[in-house]
């Protein structure tokens, strides 16, 4: 049973000068526990694919199934549950500047109504896991890019998601910091069994992290295979 499945899924945006098929009839499965990459140039449809997975956009046709639930047939209340089962990290980190590191990580737990004591214990555990316990009381503006993404990862894991979606999560980082963040994502996968979906335009990220990769062009998946096969020249 796949954890994410696309079945002839399309997303068409209606624009002034004609329709844009941002995602154009894609069909593929992501297996529980794998690190799956989606690579493609700007405009290939990667962000739209992410928004289909986390139910921020409905598919125009076809279906998107997450954790056994067909998003195209679910009411909004159930879609919120699906979103809660997906952790997200971003290129620009999306931290709250007015909150400390610990309070950023605590935020999704507050939204989910966790009581203070459980929340504090969970935040402490997460900061330890990503290695920034010493920054608990610091504001994001004082952090390096790599530290910010560690906070982003801790926050994304707070409510125990089954899926972590990483959208260009190393594109703002230098190569050394990128390697650290990728190593942390591998630990997220191996230690917690979380399915990691990595959206990127960087081949090195896919090469060093992903088990399998889908290559997107013009809204379509033009190649999908084990990473080493996709990158071995014919
Ligand atoms: P990527 O993330 O790979 O850069 P996107 O999913 O952002 O690609 O975009 C795919 C295509 O869909 C592009 O041609 C983009 O201009 C178009 N597109 C994305 N979102 C919208 C929207 N809300 N309205 C109209 N066109 C859009
Ligand atoms: P408030 O007093 O308004 O709750 P705080 O900044 O003290 O604001 O806390 C915000 C959130 O961050 C709380 O949910 C709390 O559980 C968490 N938190 C704050 N400091 C720590 C810390 N050092 N370790 C773990 N969690 C913390």
CSV table of C-alpha atoms and ligand atoms in Angstrom, one decimal:
chain,number,residue,atom,x,y,z
A,1,UNK,CA,0.0,0.0,0.0
A,2,UNK,CA,1.6,3.3,-1.1
A,3,UNK,CA,1.7,6.2,1.4
A,4,UNK,CA,1.2,8.7,-1.5
A,5,UNK,CA,-0.4,7.8,-4.9
A,6,UNK,CA,-1.1,9.9,-7.9
A,7,UNK,CA,-3.6,8.5,-10.4
A,8,UNK,CA,-3.7,10.4,-13.7
A,9,UNK,CA,-3.6,13.5,-11.5
A,10,UNK,CA,-3.8,16.9,-13.2
A,11,UNK,CA,-3.9,20.5,-12.0
A,12,UNK,CA,-5.0,23.0,-14.5
A,13,UNK,CA,-4.8,26.8,-13.8
A,14,UNK,CA,-7.0,29.0,-16.0
A,15,UNK,CA,-5.0,32.0,-17.0
A,16,UNK,CA,-5.8,35.0,-19.2
A,17,UNK,CA,-3.8,33.7,-22.2
A,18,UNK,CA,-5.0,30.1,-21.9
A,19,UNK,CA,-4.9,27.1,-19.5
A,20,UNK,CA,-1.7,26.1,-17.7
A,21,UNK,CA,-1.4,22.4,-17.1
A,22,UNK,CA,0.9,22.7,-14.0
A,23,UNK,CA,0.6,19.0,-13.3
A,24,UNK,CA,-0.4,17.0,-16.3
A,25,UNK,CA,-1.7,13.5,-15.8
A,26,UNK,CA,0.9,12.1,-13.4
A,27,UNK,CA,0.6,8.6,-12.0
A,28,UNK,CA,3.1,7.2,-9.5
A,29,UNK,CA,3.4,5.8,-6.0
A,30,UNK,CA,5.6,6.7,-3.0
A,31,UNK,CA,6.3,3.8,-0.7
A,32,UNK,CA,6.2,4.1,3.1
A,33,UNK,CA,9.6,4.6,4.6
A,34,UNK,CA,11.5,5.7,1.4
A,35,UNK,CA,13.2,9.0,0.7
A,36,UNK,CA,11.7,10.1,-2.6
A,37,UNK,CA,12.9,13.0,-4.7
A,38,UNK,CA,11.1,15.1,-7.2
A,39,UNK,CA,13.5,17.0,-9.4
A,40,UNK,CA,12.9,19.5,-12.2
A,41,UNK,CA,13.6,23.0,-13.5
A,42,UNK,CA,11.7,26.0,-12.4
A,43,UNK,CA,8.1,25.9,-13.8
A,44,UNK,CA,8.1,22.1,-14.1
A,45,UNK,CA,5.2,21.7,-11.6
A,46,UNK,CA,7.0,20.7,-8.4
A,47,UNK,CA,5.4,23.2,-6.1
A,48,UNK,CA,2.0,22.4,-7.5
A,49,UNK,CA,2.7,18.7,-6.9
A,50,UNK,CA,3.5,19.6,-3.2
A,51,UNK,CA,0.2,21.5,-2.9
A,52,UNK,CA,-1.7,18.5,-4.2
A,53,UNK,CA,0.0,16.2,-1.6
A,54,UNK,CA,-0.7,18.5,1.3
A,55,UNK,CA,-4.2,19.2,0.1
A,56,UNK,CA,-3.7,23.0,-0.4
A,57,UNK,CA,-5.0,22.6,-3.9
A,58,UNK,CA,-7.6,20.1,-5.2
A,59,UNK,CA,-6.7,18.1,-8.3
A,60,UNK,CA,-8.6,19.3,-11.4
A,61,UNK,CA,-8.9,15.6,-12.5
A,62,UNK,CA,-7.6,12.2,-11.5
A,63,UNK,CA,-6.9,11.5,-7.8
A,64,UNK,CA,-4.3,12.0,-5.1
A,65,UNK,CA,-4.3,9.4,-2.3
A,66,UNK,CA,-2.4,10.1,0.9
A,67,UNK,CA,-2.3,7.4,3.6
A,68,UNK,CA,-5.1,5.6,2.0
A,69,UNK,CA,-7.4,8.6,1.8
A,70,UNK,CA,-8.5,9.9,-1.6
A,71,UNK,CA,-8.1,13.7,-1.2
A,72,UNK,CA,-10.4,14.4,-4.1
A,73,UNK,CA,-13.4,13.0,-2.2
A,74,UNK,CA,-12.7,14.2,1.3
A,75,UNK,CA,-14.5,17.0,3.0
A,76,UNK,CA,-12.5,20.0,4.3
A,77,UNK,CA,-12.6,18.8,7.9
A,78,UNK,CA,-10.8,15.5,6.9
A,79,UNK,CA,-8.4,17.4,4.7
A,80,UNK,CA,-7.2,19.2,7.8
A,81,UNK,CA,-6.4,15.8,9.4
A,82,UNK,CA,-4.4,14.8,6.4
A,83,UNK,CA,-2.4,18.1,6.6
A,84,UNK,CA,-1.7,17.4,10.3
A,85,UNK,CA,-0.1,14.1,9.3
A,86,UNK,CA,2.4,15.9,7.0
A,87,UNK,CA,5.4,17.9,8.2
A,88,UNK,CA,6.7,20.6,5.9
A,89,UNK,CA,10.0,22.4,5.6
A,90,UNK,CA,10.7,25.3,3.3
A,91,UNK,CA,13.5,27.1,1.5
A,92,UNK,CA,13.0,30.3,3.5
A,93,UNK,CA,12.4,28.3,6.8
A,94,UNK,CA,9.1,30.2,7.5
A,95,UNK,CA,10.0,30.7,11.2
A,96,UNK,CA,8.0,33.1,13.4
A,97,UNK,CA,10.4,36.0,14.1
A,98,UNK,CA,8.6,37.1,17.2
A,99,UNK,CA,9.0,33.7,18.9
A,100,UNK,CA,12.1,32.0,20.3
A,101,UNK,CA,13.4,28.7,18.9
A,102,UNK,CA,11.6,26.7,21.5
A,103,UNK,CA,8.4,28.6,21.0
A,104,UNK,CA,8.6,28.1,17.2
A,105,UNK,CA,8.9,24.3,17.7
A,106,UNK,CA,6.1,24.5,20.3
A,107,UNK,CA,3.7,26.3,17.9
A,108,UNK,CA,2.1,23.3,16.2
A,109,UNK,CA,1.7,21.6,19.6
A,110,UNK,CA,-0.1,24.7,20.9
A,111,UNK,CA,-2.4,24.6,17.8
A,112,UNK,CA,-3.0,20.9,18.5
A,113,UNK,CA,-3.9,21.7,22.1
A,114,UNK,CA,-1.1,19.9,23.9
A,115,UNK,CA,-0.9,20.8,27.6
A,116,UNK,CA,2.1,22.8,28.7
A,117,UNK,CA,4.1,20.1,30.4
A,118,UNK,CA,3.8,17.6,27.5
A,119,UNK,CA,4.7,20.4,25.1
A,120,UNK,CA,7.8,21.4,27.0
A,121,UNK,CA,9.0,17.8,27.2
A,122,UNK,CA,8.4,17.3,23.4
A,123,UNK,CA,10.1,20.5,22.5
A,124,UNK,CA,13.1,19.6,24.6
A,125,UNK,CA,13.3,16.2,22.9
A,126,UNK,CA,13.1,17.7,19.4
A,127,UNK,CA,15.7,20.4,20.1
A,128,UNK,CA,18.0,17.6,21.3
A,129,UNK,CA,17.3,15.5,18.2
A,130,UNK,CA,18.3,18.4,15.8
A,131,UNK,CA,21.2,19.5,18.0
A,132,UNK,CA,20.2,23.0,19.0
A,133,UNK,CA,19.2,22.7,22.6
A,134,UNK,CA,21.6,25.6,23.4
A,135,UNK,CA,19.5,27.9,21.2
A,136,UNK,CA,16.1,27.2,22.8
A,137,UNK,CA,15.7,30.8,24.1
A,138,UNK,CA,17.2,32.6,21.0
A,139,UNK,CA,15.2,34.4,18.3
A,140,UNK,CA,15.5,33.2,14.7
A,141,UNK,CA,17.2,36.4,13.6
A,142,UNK,CA,20.3,35.3,15.6
A,143,UNK,CA,20.6,32.0,13.9
A,144,UNK,CA,22.6,30.8,10.9
A,145,UNK,CA,20.7,29.3,7.9
A,146,UNK,CA,21.6,25.8,8.9
A,147,UNK,CA,20.4,26.4,12.5
A,148,UNK,CA,17.1,27.9,11.1
A,149,UNK,CA,16.5,24.8,9.1
A,150,UNK,CA,17.1,22.6,12.1
A,151,UNK,CA,14.4,24.6,13.9
A,152,UNK,CA,12.2,24.1,10.8
A,153,UNK,CA,12.8,20.3,10.9
A,154,UNK,CA,12.1,20.1,14.7
A,155,UNK,CA,8.9,22.1,14.2
A,156,UNK,CA,7.8,19.8,11.3
A,157,UNK,CA,8.3,16.7,13.4
A,158,UNK,CA,6.6,18.0,16.5
A,159,UNK,CA,3.2,16.3,16.0
A,160,UNK,CA,4.7,13.0,14.8
A,161,UNK,CA,3.8,13.2,11.1
A,162,UNK,CA,4.2,10.1,8.9
A,163,UNK,CA,5.4,12.2,6.0
A,164,UNK,CA,8.0,15.0,5.8
A,165,UNK,CA,7.7,17.2,2.7
A,166,UNK,CA,10.9,19.2,2.1
A,167,UNK,CA,10.3,22.0,-0.5
A,168,UNK,CA,13.7,23.3,-1.8
A,169,UNK,CA,14.9,23.0,1.8
A,170,UNK,CA,18.6,23.4,1.1
A,171,UNK,CA,18.4,26.0,-1.7
A,172,UNK,CA,19.3,28.9,0.6
A,173,UNK,CA,22.2,27.0,2.2
A,174,UNK,CA,25.9,26.7,1.4
A,175,UNK,CA,27.2,23.2,0.4
A,176,UNK,CA,28.6,22.3,3.9
A,177,UNK,CA,25.4,23.3,5.7
A,178,UNK,CA,23.4,21.5,3.0
A,179,UNK,CA,25.3,18.3,3.7
A,180,UNK,CA,24.5,18.7,7.5
A,181,UNK,CA,20.8,19.2,6.8
A,182,UNK,CA,20.7,16.2,4.4
A,183,UNK,CA,22.3,14.0,7.0
A,184,UNK,CA,19.6,15.1,9.5
A,185,UNK,CA,16.9,14.2,7.0
A,186,UNK,CA,18.4,10.8,6.6
A,187,UNK,CA,18.2,10.4,10.4
A,188,UNK,CA,14.6,11.5,10.4
A,189,UNK,CA,14.0,8.7,7.9
A,190,UNK,CA,16.0,5.9,9.5
A,191,UNK,CA,15.3,6.6,13.2
A,192,UNK,CA,11.6,7.4,12.9
A,193,UNK,CA,10.7,5.6,9.7
A,194,UNK,CA,9.2,8.8,8.3
A,195,UNK,CA,8.7,8.9,4.6
A,196,UNK,CA,10.6,11.9,3.3
A,197,UNK,CA,9.6,13.6,0.0
A,198,UNK,CA,12.3,16.0,-1.3
A,199,UNK,CA,11.4,18.6,-3.9
A,200,UNK,CA,14.5,20.2,-5.4
A,201,UNK,CA,16.2,21.6,-8.6
A,202,UNK,CA,19.6,20.4,-7.2
A,203,UNK,CA,20.9,17.1,-8.6
A,204,UNK,CA,23.4,16.7,-5.8
A,205,UNK,CA,20.6,16.8,-3.2
A,206,UNK,CA,18.8,13.9,-4.9
A,207,UNK,CA,22.1,12.0,-5.6
A,208,UNK,CA,23.2,12.1,-2.0
A,209,UNK,CA,19.8,11.6,-0.3
A,210,UNK,CA,17.1,10.0,-2.3
A,211,UNK,CA,16.3,6.3,-2.8
A,212,UNK,CA,14.2,7.0,-5.9
A,213,UNK,CA,13.5,10.1,-8.0
A,214,UNK,CA,10.8,11.4,-10.3
A,215,UNK,CA,12.0,13.8,-13.0
A,216,UNK,CA,9.4,16.4,-13.9
A,217,UNK,CA,9.2,18.5,-17.1
A,218,UNK,CA,6.2,20.6,-18.2
A,219,UNK,CA,3.9,19.1,-15.6
A,220,UNK,CA,4.7,15.5,-16.5
A,221,UNK,CA,6.9,12.8,-14.9
A,222,UNK,CA,9.3,12.0,-17.7
A,223,UNK,CA,11.4,9.5,-15.7
A,224,UNK,CA,11.1,7.6,-12.5
A,225,UNK,CA,13.5,5.1,-11.1
A,226,UNK,CA,16.1,4.3,-8.4
A,227,UNK,CA,18.3,7.3,-8.1
A,228,UNK,CA,21.5,5.6,-9.2
A,229,UNK,CA,19.8,4.4,-12.4
A,230,UNK,CA,18.5,7.9,-13.3
A,231,UNK,CA,21.9,9.4,-12.9
A,232,UNK,CA,24.0,6.7,-14.6
A,233,UNK,CA,24.6,7.9,-18.2
A,234,UNK,CA,23.2,5.5,-20.8
B,1,LIG,P1,8.0,24.6,-10.0
B,1,LIG,O1,7.6,24.5,-8.6
B,1,LIG,O2,8.5,23.4,-10.6
B,1,LIG,O3,8.8,25.8,-10.3
B,1,LIG,P2,5.2,25.3,-10.3
B,1,LIG,O4,4.3,24.2,-9.8
B,1,LIG,O5,5.4,26.5,-9.4
B,1,LIG,O6,6.6,24.8,-10.8
B,1,LIG,O7,4.6,25.9,-11.6
B,1,LIG,C1,4.2,25.0,-12.7
B,1,LIG,C2,3.5,25.9,-13.8
B,1,LIG,O8,2.2,26.3,-13.3
B,1,LIG,C3,4.2,27.1,-14.2
B,1,LIG,O9,4.0,27.4,-15.6
B,1,LIG,C4,3.5,28.2,-13.3
B,1,LIG,O10,3.6,29.4,-14.0
B,1,LIG,C5,2.1,27.7,-13.3
B,1,LIG,N1,1.3,28.0,-12.1
B,1,LIG,C6,1.6,27.7,-10.8
B,1,LIG,N2,0.8,28.2,-10.0
B,1,LIG,C7,-0.1,28.9,-10.7
B,1,LIG,C8,-1.3,29.7,-10.4
B,1,LIG,N3,-1.8,29.8,-9.1
B,1,LIG,N4,-2.0,30.2,-11.4
B,1,LIG,C9,-1.5,30.1,-12.7
B,1,LIG,N5,-0.5,29.4,-13.0
B,1,LIG,C10,0.2,28.8,-12.1
B,2,LIG,P1,4.5,31.7,27.0
B,2,LIG,O1,4.9,32.1,28.3
B,2,LIG,O2,3.6,32.7,26.3
B,2,LIG,O3,4.0,30.3,26.9
B,2,LIG,P2,7.1,31.1,26.1
B,2,LIG,O4,8.0,31.7,25.1
B,2,LIG,O5,7.6,30.9,27.5
B,2,LIG,O6,5.8,31.9,26.0
B,2,LIG,O7,6.7,29.6,25.6
B,2,LIG,C1,6.2,29.4,24.3
B,2,LIG,C2,6.2,27.9,24.0
B,2,LIG,O8,7.5,27.4,24.0
B,2,LIG,C3,5.5,27.2,25.1
B,2,LIG,O9,4.6,26.3,24.4
B,2,LIG,C4,6.5,26.3,25.8
B,2,LIG,O10,6.0,25.0,26.0
B,2,LIG,C5,7.7,26.3,24.8
B,2,LIG,N1,9.0,26.5,25.5
B,2,LIG,C6,9.5,27.7,25.9
B,2,LIG,N2,10.8,27.6,26.4
B,2,LIG,C7,11.1,26.3,26.3
B,2,LIG,C8,12.2,25.5,26.6
B,2,LIG,N3,13.3,26.0,27.1
B,2,LIG,N4,12.2,24.1,26.4
B,2,LIG,C9,11.0,23.6,25.9
B,2,LIG,N5,9.9,24.3,25.5
B,2,LIG,C10,9.9,25.6,25.7
